[in-house]
Amino acid sequence: MPDSQTLLTQAKTNMDKSIEAFNRDLGSIRTGRATTQLIDNIRVDYYGSMLPINQIASVSLGDSQTIVIEPWDKQIIIDLEKEILKSDLGLSPQNDGSLIRLKVPPLTEERRRDLVKILSKRAEEGNVAIRNIRRAIINELRTLEKDKEMSQDDVKRASKELQDITDEFVEKISELSRVKEKAIMTTWNILDIYLTFRRCQTKDLKTMKKL
């Protein structure tokens, strides 16, 4: 039977994996610039197997706003296009028959708010994964206590340490979420700068008219 330290180490390892998965999810939430990570979570049916796009196509950046996807098997390009449309990216693929271009437009304020909602949902899923790991370890500790492999005091100490570990990983998810939300809500692009410049111009003109 494993001892308490083995179980706590197992908890940390599994929680680290959950953080890594959450980080990958964050990469699929766009911030106004093209990145190949945006399509990492999209799977395509390739002869009965659901595969990530980078296993059936070459993926690159055409420019700072464009992702270029060139499937090695041209027969799946329609399926590839459908899966992109079904995703929550909110992007319209341009299919020329041999490759797909994904134009990543500047984020509108409404789209930014929608992405923050998606981020919040992903963060909660990450927290649930962390709590499920904690629950599984707690059950194993109780089994050790029931089987007289560990004393009640040792189980309490291990449970307290496990809670501290859990709190630490939940905070990691919160911190990653805060950073991502800031990136979503404060990404400046040419359109943002132009519109702000025009608003300032309009405000200056109104002020001059009053003089």
PDB file of C-alpha atoms in Angstrom:
ATOM      1  CA  MET A   1       0.000   0.000   0.000  1.00  0.00           C
ATOM      2  CA  PRO A   2       1.287   3.537  -0.729  1.00  0.00           C
ATOM      3  CA  ASP A   3       2.140   5.799   2.195  1.00  0.00           C
ATOM      4  CA  SER A   4       0.948   9.381   2.668  1.00  0.00           C
ATOM      5  CA  GLN A   5       4.010  10.983   1.045  1.00  0.00           C
ATOM      6  CA  THR A   6       3.657   8.774  -2.015  1.00  0.00           C
ATOM      7  CA  LEU A   7       0.006   9.822  -2.337  1.00  0.00           C
ATOM      8  CA  LEU A   8       0.848  13.516  -1.895  1.00  0.00           C
ATOM      9  CA  THR A   9       3.557  13.252  -4.551  1.00  0.00           C
ATOM     10  CA  GLN A  10       1.040  11.561  -6.828  1.00  0.00           C
ATOM     11  CA  ALA A  11      -1.414  14.402  -6.196  1.00  0.00           C
ATOM     12  CA  LYS A  12       1.204  17.022  -7.152  1.00  0.00           C
ATOM     13  CA  THR A  13       2.129  15.125 -10.316  1.00  0.00           C
ATOM     14  CA  ASN A  14      -1.496  14.815 -11.422  1.00  0.00           C
ATOM     15  CA  MET A  15      -2.256  18.444 -10.588  1.00  0.00           C
ATOM     16  CA  ASP A  16       0.797  19.533 -12.586  1.00  0.00           C
ATOM     17  CA  LYS A  17      -0.662  17.647 -15.560  1.00  0.00           C
ATOM     18  CA  SER A  18      -3.968  19.467 -15.063  1.00  0.00           C
ATOM     19  CA  ILE A  19      -2.145  22.809 -15.109  1.00  0.00           C
ATOM     20  CA  GLU A  20      -0.376  21.807 -18.329  1.00  0.00           C
ATOM     21  CA  ALA A  21      -3.727  20.888 -19.898  1.00  0.00           C
ATOM     22  CA  PHE A  22      -5.203  24.204 -18.763  1.00  0.00           C
ATOM     23  CA  ASN A  23      -2.257  26.059 -20.284  1.00  0.00           C
ATOM     24  CA  ARG A  24      -2.891  24.308 -23.606  1.00  0.00           C
ATOM     25  CA  ASP A  25      -6.534  25.362 -23.386  1.00  0.00           C
ATOM     26  CA  LEU A  26      -5.474  28.962 -22.822  1.00  0.00           C
ATOM     27  CA  GLY A  27      -3.437  28.823 -26.018  1.00  0.00           C
ATOM     28  CA  SER A  28      -6.615  28.036 -27.962  1.00  0.00           C
ATOM     29  CA  ILE A  29      -8.308  31.248 -26.783  1.00  0.00           C
ATOM     30  CA  ARG A  30      -7.341  33.999 -29.171  1.00  0.00           C
ATOM     31  CA  THR A  31      -6.170  37.476 -28.221  1.00  0.00           C
ATOM     32  CA  GLY A  32      -6.336  39.307 -31.554  1.00  0.00           C
ATOM     33  CA  ARG A  33      -3.158  37.878 -33.086  1.00  0.00           C
ATOM     34  CA  ALA A  34      -2.687  34.650 -35.022  1.00  0.00           C
ATOM     35  CA  THR A  35      -0.975  31.752 -33.279  1.00  0.00           C
ATOM     36  CA  THR A  36      -0.888  28.093 -34.266  1.00  0.00           C
ATOM     37  CA  GLN A  37      -1.948  27.207 -30.695  1.00  0.00           C
ATOM     38  CA  LEU A  38      -5.437  28.443 -31.522  1.00  0.00           C
ATOM     39  CA  ILE A  39      -6.250  25.203 -33.361  1.00  0.00           C
ATOM     40  CA  ASP A  40      -4.498  22.777 -30.992  1.00  0.00           C
ATOM     41  CA  ASN A  41      -7.774  21.510 -29.501  1.00  0.00           C
ATOM     42  CA  ILE A  42      -9.560  20.900 -32.807  1.00  0.00           C
ATOM     43  CA  ARG A  43      -9.819  17.227 -33.819  1.00  0.00           C
ATOM     44  CA  VAL A  44     -10.627  15.909 -37.304  1.00  0.00           C
ATOM     45  CA  ASP A  45     -11.964  12.466 -38.228  1.00  0.00           C
ATOM     46  CA  TYR A  46      -9.206  10.865 -40.287  1.00  0.00           C
ATOM     47  CA  TYR A  47     -10.269   7.392 -41.397  1.00  0.00           C
ATOM     48  CA  GLY A  48     -12.004   6.669 -38.092  1.00  0.00           C
ATOM     49  CA  SER A  49      -9.472   8.329 -35.772  1.00  0.00           C
ATOM     50  CA  MET A  50     -10.007  11.785 -34.274  1.00  0.00           C
ATOM     51  CA  LEU A  51      -6.625  13.468 -34.742  1.00  0.00           C
ATOM     52  CA  PRO A  52      -5.321  16.965 -33.972  1.00  0.00           C
ATOM     53  CA  ILE A  53      -4.803  19.139 -37.025  1.00  0.00           C
ATOM     54  CA  ASN A  54      -1.010  19.211 -36.683  1.00  0.00           C
ATOM     55  CA  GLN A  55      -0.952  15.427 -37.211  1.00  0.00           C
ATOM     56  CA  ILE A  56      -2.741  15.589 -40.568  1.00  0.00           C
ATOM     57  CA  ALA A  57      -1.551  18.917 -41.957  1.00  0.00           C
ATOM     58  CA  SER A  58       1.264  21.436 -41.914  1.00  0.00           C
ATOM     59  CA  VAL A  59       0.341  24.492 -39.847  1.00  0.00           C
ATOM     60  CA  SER A  60       2.122  27.821 -40.156  1.00  0.00           C
ATOM     61  CA  LEU A  61       1.603  31.575 -39.929  1.00  0.00           C
ATOM     62  CA  GLY A  62       1.137  33.479 -43.160  1.00  0.00           C
ATOM     63  CA  ASP A  63       1.439  36.760 -41.270  1.00  0.00           C
ATOM     64  CA  SER A  64       0.569  38.129 -37.837  1.00  0.00           C
ATOM     65  CA  GLN A  65      -3.160  37.759 -38.562  1.00  0.00           C
ATOM     66  CA  THR A  66      -3.267  34.573 -40.681  1.00  0.00           C
ATOM     67  CA  ILE A  67      -2.946  30.852 -39.915  1.00  0.00           C
ATOM     68  CA  VAL A  68      -2.250  28.640 -42.931  1.00  0.00           C
ATOM     69  CA  ILE A  69      -3.298  24.954 -42.820  1.00  0.00           C
ATOM     70  CA  GLU A  70      -2.249  22.633 -45.632  1.00  0.00           C
ATOM     71  CA  PRO A  71      -3.589  19.066 -45.211  1.00  0.00           C
ATOM     72  CA  TRP A  72      -1.333  16.347 -46.549  1.00  0.00           C
ATOM     73  CA  ASP A  73      -4.406  14.448 -47.758  1.00  0.00           C
ATOM     74  CA  LYS A  74      -6.469  16.930 -49.790  1.00  0.00           C
ATOM     75  CA  GLN A  75      -9.578  14.727 -49.507  1.00  0.00           C
ATOM     76  CA  ILE A  76     -10.075  15.735 -45.866  1.00  0.00           C
ATOM     77  CA  ILE A  77     -10.034  19.473 -46.456  1.00  0.00           C
ATOM     78  CA  ILE A  78     -13.851  19.714 -46.293  1.00  0.00           C
ATOM     79  CA  ASP A  79     -13.940  17.808 -42.985  1.00  0.00           C
ATOM     80  CA  LEU A  80     -11.168  20.051 -41.708  1.00  0.00           C
ATOM     81  CA  GLU A  81     -13.145  23.144 -42.660  1.00  0.00           C
ATOM     82  CA  LYS A  82     -16.288  21.806 -40.938  1.00  0.00           C
ATOM     83  CA  GLU A  83     -14.468  21.113 -37.667  1.00  0.00           C
ATOM     84  CA  ILE A  84     -13.016  24.628 -37.629  1.00  0.00           C
ATOM     85  CA  LEU A  85     -16.484  26.081 -38.150  1.00  0.00           C
ATOM     86  CA  LYS A  86     -17.881  23.908 -35.340  1.00  0.00           C
ATOM     87  CA  SER A  87     -15.225  25.102 -32.880  1.00  0.00           C
ATOM     88  CA  ASP A  88     -15.674  28.106 -30.572  1.00  0.00           C
ATOM     89  CA  LEU A  89     -12.936  30.091 -32.343  1.00  0.00           C
ATOM     90  CA  GLY A  90     -15.445  32.251 -34.198  1.00  0.00           C
ATOM     91  CA  LEU A  91     -13.281  32.227 -37.354  1.00  0.00           C
ATOM     92  CA  SER A  92     -14.348  31.684 -40.972  1.00  0.00           C
ATOM     93  CA  PRO A  93     -11.945  29.409 -42.889  1.00  0.00           C
ATOM     94  CA  GLN A  94     -11.016  30.331 -46.457  1.00  0.00           C
ATOM     95  CA  ASN A  95     -10.742  27.075 -48.420  1.00  0.00           C
ATOM     96  CA  ASP A  96      -9.080  27.209 -51.858  1.00  0.00           C
ATOM     97  CA  GLY A  97      -9.143  23.437 -52.363  1.00  0.00           C
ATOM     98  CA  SER A  98      -5.547  22.783 -51.352  1.00  0.00           C
ATOM     99  CA  LEU A  99      -5.113  24.775 -48.143  1.00  0.00           C
ATOM    100  CA  ILE A 100      -7.134  26.701 -45.600  1.00  0.00           C
ATOM    101  CA  ARG A 101      -6.420  30.224 -44.437  1.00  0.00           C
ATOM    102  CA  LEU A 102      -7.750  31.463 -41.117  1.00  0.00           C
ATOM    103  CA  LYS A 103      -7.846  35.218 -40.849  1.00  0.00           C
ATOM    104  CA  VAL A 104      -7.763  36.341 -37.239  1.00  0.00           C
ATOM    105  CA  PRO A 105      -9.605  39.672 -37.177  1.00  0.00           C
ATOM    106  CA  PRO A 106      -9.108  42.328 -34.509  1.00  0.00           C
ATOM    107  CA  LEU A 107     -11.222  41.584 -31.457  1.00  0.00           C
ATOM    108  CA  THR A 108     -14.352  43.642 -30.951  1.00  0.00           C
ATOM    109  CA  GLU A 109     -15.362  44.593 -27.410  1.00  0.00           C
ATOM    110  CA  GLU A 110     -18.272  42.141 -27.598  1.00  0.00           C
ATOM    111  CA  ARG A 111     -16.016  39.304 -28.741  1.00  0.00           C
ATOM    112  CA  ARG A 112     -13.552  40.086 -25.956  1.00  0.00           C
ATOM    113  CA  ARG A 113     -16.347  39.692 -23.404  1.00  0.00           C
ATOM    114  CA  ASP A 114     -17.406  36.397 -25.020  1.00  0.00           C
ATOM    115  CA  LEU A 115     -13.824  35.111 -24.805  1.00  0.00           C
ATOM    116  CA  VAL A 116     -13.608  36.068 -21.142  1.00  0.00           C
ATOM    117  CA  LYS A 117     -16.739  33.943 -20.553  1.00  0.00           C
ATOM    118  CA  ILE A 118     -15.084  31.018 -22.349  1.00  0.00           C
ATOM    119  CA  LEU A 119     -11.954  31.591 -20.247  1.00  0.00           C
ATOM    120  CA  SER A 120     -14.022  31.523 -17.058  1.00  0.00           C
ATOM    121  CA  LYS A 121     -15.611  28.227 -18.098  1.00  0.00           C
ATOM    122  CA  ARG A 122     -12.214  26.671 -18.881  1.00  0.00           C
ATOM    123  CA  ALA A 123     -10.841  27.882 -15.533  1.00  0.00           C
ATOM    124  CA  GLU A 124     -13.737  26.266 -13.670  1.00  0.00           C
ATOM    125  CA  GLU A 125     -13.129  23.013 -15.568  1.00  0.00           C
ATOM    126  CA  GLY A 126      -9.493  23.223 -14.473  1.00  0.00           C
ATOM    127  CA  ASN A 127     -10.523  23.754 -10.859  1.00  0.00           C
ATOM    128  CA  VAL A 128     -12.886  20.782 -11.048  1.00  0.00           C
ATOM    129  CA  ALA A 129     -10.015  18.611 -12.329  1.00  0.00           C
ATOM    130  CA  ILE A 130      -7.849  19.729  -9.387  1.00  0.00           C
ATOM    131  CA  ARG A 131     -10.623  19.038  -6.873  1.00  0.00           C
ATOM    132  CA  ASN A 132     -11.267  15.601  -8.390  1.00  0.00           C
ATOM    133  CA  ILE A 133      -7.599  14.714  -7.865  1.00  0.00           C
ATOM    134  CA  ARG A 134      -7.866  15.852  -4.241  1.00  0.00           C
ATOM    135  CA  ARG A 135     -11.007  13.767  -3.746  1.00  0.00           C
ATOM    136  CA  ALA A 136      -9.336  10.651  -5.154  1.00  0.00           C
ATOM    137  CA  ILE A 137      -6.354  11.020  -2.809  1.00  0.00           C
ATOM    138  CA  ILE A 138      -8.632  11.658   0.195  1.00  0.00           C
ATOM    139  CA  ASN A 139     -10.448   8.409  -0.585  1.00  0.00           C
ATOM    140  CA  GLU A 140      -7.139   6.543  -0.672  1.00  0.00           C
ATOM    141  CA  LEU A 141      -6.112   8.056   2.673  1.00  0.00           C
ATOM    142  CA  ARG A 142      -9.411   6.961   4.209  1.00  0.00           C
ATOM    143  CA  THR A 143      -8.859   3.472   2.862  1.00  0.00           C
ATOM    144  CA  LEU A 144      -5.442   3.377   4.524  1.00  0.00           C
ATOM    145  CA  GLU A 145      -7.014   4.480   7.799  1.00  0.00           C
ATOM    146  CA  LYS A 146      -9.821   1.913   7.495  1.00  0.00           C
ATOM    147  CA  ASP A 147      -7.303  -0.858   6.811  1.00  0.00           C
ATOM    148  CA  LYS A 148      -5.242   0.229   9.842  1.00  0.00           C
ATOM    149  CA  GLU A 149      -2.328   1.117   7.531  1.00  0.00           C
ATOM    150  CA  MET A 150      -2.321   4.707   8.803  1.00  0.00           C
ATOM    151  CA  SER A 151      -3.386   6.351  12.044  1.00  0.00           C
ATOM    152  CA  GLN A 152      -6.189   8.886  12.243  1.00  0.00           C
ATOM    153  CA  ASP A 153      -3.720  11.651  13.183  1.00  0.00           C
ATOM    154  CA  ASP A 154      -1.500  10.832  10.192  1.00  0.00           C
ATOM    155  CA  VAL A 155      -4.520  10.945   7.899  1.00  0.00           C
ATOM    156  CA  LYS A 156      -5.512  14.348   9.293  1.00  0.00           C
ATOM    157  CA  ARG A 157      -1.981  15.700   8.772  1.00  0.00           C
ATOM    158  CA  ALA A 158      -1.828  14.324   5.227  1.00  0.00           C
ATOM    159  CA  SER A 159      -5.294  15.716   4.473  1.00  0.00           C
ATOM    160  CA  LYS A 160      -4.230  19.165   5.683  1.00  0.00           C
ATOM    161  CA  GLU A 161      -1.107  19.050   3.522  1.00  0.00           C
ATOM    162  CA  LEU A 162      -3.204  17.865   0.587  1.00  0.00           C
ATOM    163  CA  GLN A 163      -5.566  20.823   1.044  1.00  0.00           C
ATOM    164  CA  ASP A 164      -2.591  23.212   1.040  1.00  0.00           C
ATOM    165  CA  ILE A 165      -1.356  21.641  -2.215  1.00  0.00           C
ATOM    166  CA  THR A 166      -4.857  21.924  -3.701  1.00  0.00           C
ATOM    167  CA  ASP A 167      -5.131  25.597  -2.734  1.00  0.00           C
ATOM    168  CA  GLU A 168      -1.743  26.258  -4.339  1.00  0.00           C
ATOM    169  CA  PHE A 169      -2.795  24.733  -7.653  1.00  0.00           C
ATOM    170  CA  VAL A 170      -6.202  26.458  -7.633  1.00  0.00           C
ATOM    171  CA  GLU A 171      -4.337  29.756  -7.190  1.00  0.00           C
ATOM    172  CA  LYS A 172      -2.119  28.866 -10.160  1.00  0.00           C
ATOM    173  CA  ILE A 173      -5.220  28.511 -12.327  1.00  0.00           C
ATOM    174  CA  SER A 174      -6.542  31.830 -11.031  1.00  0.00           C
ATOM    175  CA  GLU A 175      -3.252  33.586 -11.797  1.00  0.00           C
ATOM    176  CA  LEU A 176      -3.048  32.111 -15.310  1.00  0.00           C
ATOM    177  CA  SER A 177      -6.654  33.169 -15.885  1.00  0.00           C
ATOM    178  CA  ARG A 178      -5.979  36.737 -14.733  1.00  0.00           C
ATOM    179  CA  VAL A 179      -3.011  37.060 -17.078  1.00  0.00           C
ATOM    180  CA  LYS A 180      -4.989  35.646 -20.013  1.00  0.00           C
ATOM    181  CA  GLU A 181      -7.990  37.870 -19.304  1.00  0.00           C
ATOM    182  CA  LYS A 182      -5.745  40.922 -19.247  1.00  0.00           C
ATOM    183  CA  ALA A 183      -4.282  39.857 -22.602  1.00  0.00           C
ATOM    184  CA  ILE A 184      -7.772  39.459 -24.056  1.00  0.00           C
ATOM    185  CA  MET A 185      -9.123  42.747 -22.749  1.00  0.00           C
ATOM    186  CA  THR A 186      -6.071  44.941 -23.358  1.00  0.00           C
ATOM    187  CA  THR A 187      -4.758  43.680 -26.714  1.00  0.00           C
ATOM    188  CA  TRP A 188      -4.205  46.749 -28.848  1.00  0.00           C
ATOM    189  CA  ASN A 189      -4.175  46.526 -32.603  1.00  0.00           C
ATOM    190  CA  ILE A 190      -4.210  48.963 -35.508  1.00  0.00           C
ATOM    191  CA  LEU A 191      -8.022  49.222 -35.477  1.00  0.00           C
ATOM    192  CA  ASP A 192      -8.065  49.977 -31.732  1.00  0.00           C
ATOM    193  CA  ILE A 193      -5.438  52.678 -32.142  1.00  0.00           C
ATOM    194  CA  TYR A 194      -7.193  54.216 -35.161  1.00  0.00           C
ATOM    195  CA  LEU A 195     -10.612  54.314 -33.451  1.00  0.00           C
ATOM    196  CA  THR A 196      -9.131  55.819 -30.299  1.00  0.00           C
ATOM    197  CA  PHE A 197      -7.290  58.408 -32.397  1.00  0.00           C
ATOM    198  CA  ARG A 198     -10.544  59.295 -34.199  1.00  0.00           C
ATOM    199  CA  ARG A 199     -12.416  59.613 -30.903  1.00  0.00           C
ATOM    200  CA  CYS A 200      -9.724  61.948 -29.603  1.00  0.00           C
ATOM    201  CA  GLN A 201      -9.918  63.999 -32.816  1.00  0.00           C
ATOM    202  CA  THR A 202     -13.706  64.262 -32.514  1.00  0.00           C
ATOM    203  CA  LYS A 203     -13.429  65.279 -28.886  1.00  0.00           C
ATOM    204  CA  ASP A 204     -10.831  67.961 -29.758  1.00  0.00           C
ATOM    205  CA  LEU A 205     -13.042  69.333 -32.544  1.00  0.00           C
ATOM    206  CA  LYS A 206     -16.044  69.593 -30.195  1.00  0.00           C
ATOM    207  CA  THR A 207     -13.885  71.395 -27.646  1.00  0.00           C
ATOM    208  CA  MET A 208     -12.626  73.844 -30.293  1.00  0.00           C
ATOM    209  CA  LYS A 209     -16.203  74.623 -31.420  1.00  0.00           C
ATOM    210  CA  LYS A 210     -17.103  75.633 -27.889  1.00  0.00           C
ATOM    211  CA  LEU A 211     -14.237  78.134 -27.759  1.00  0.00           C
TER     212      LEU A 211
END
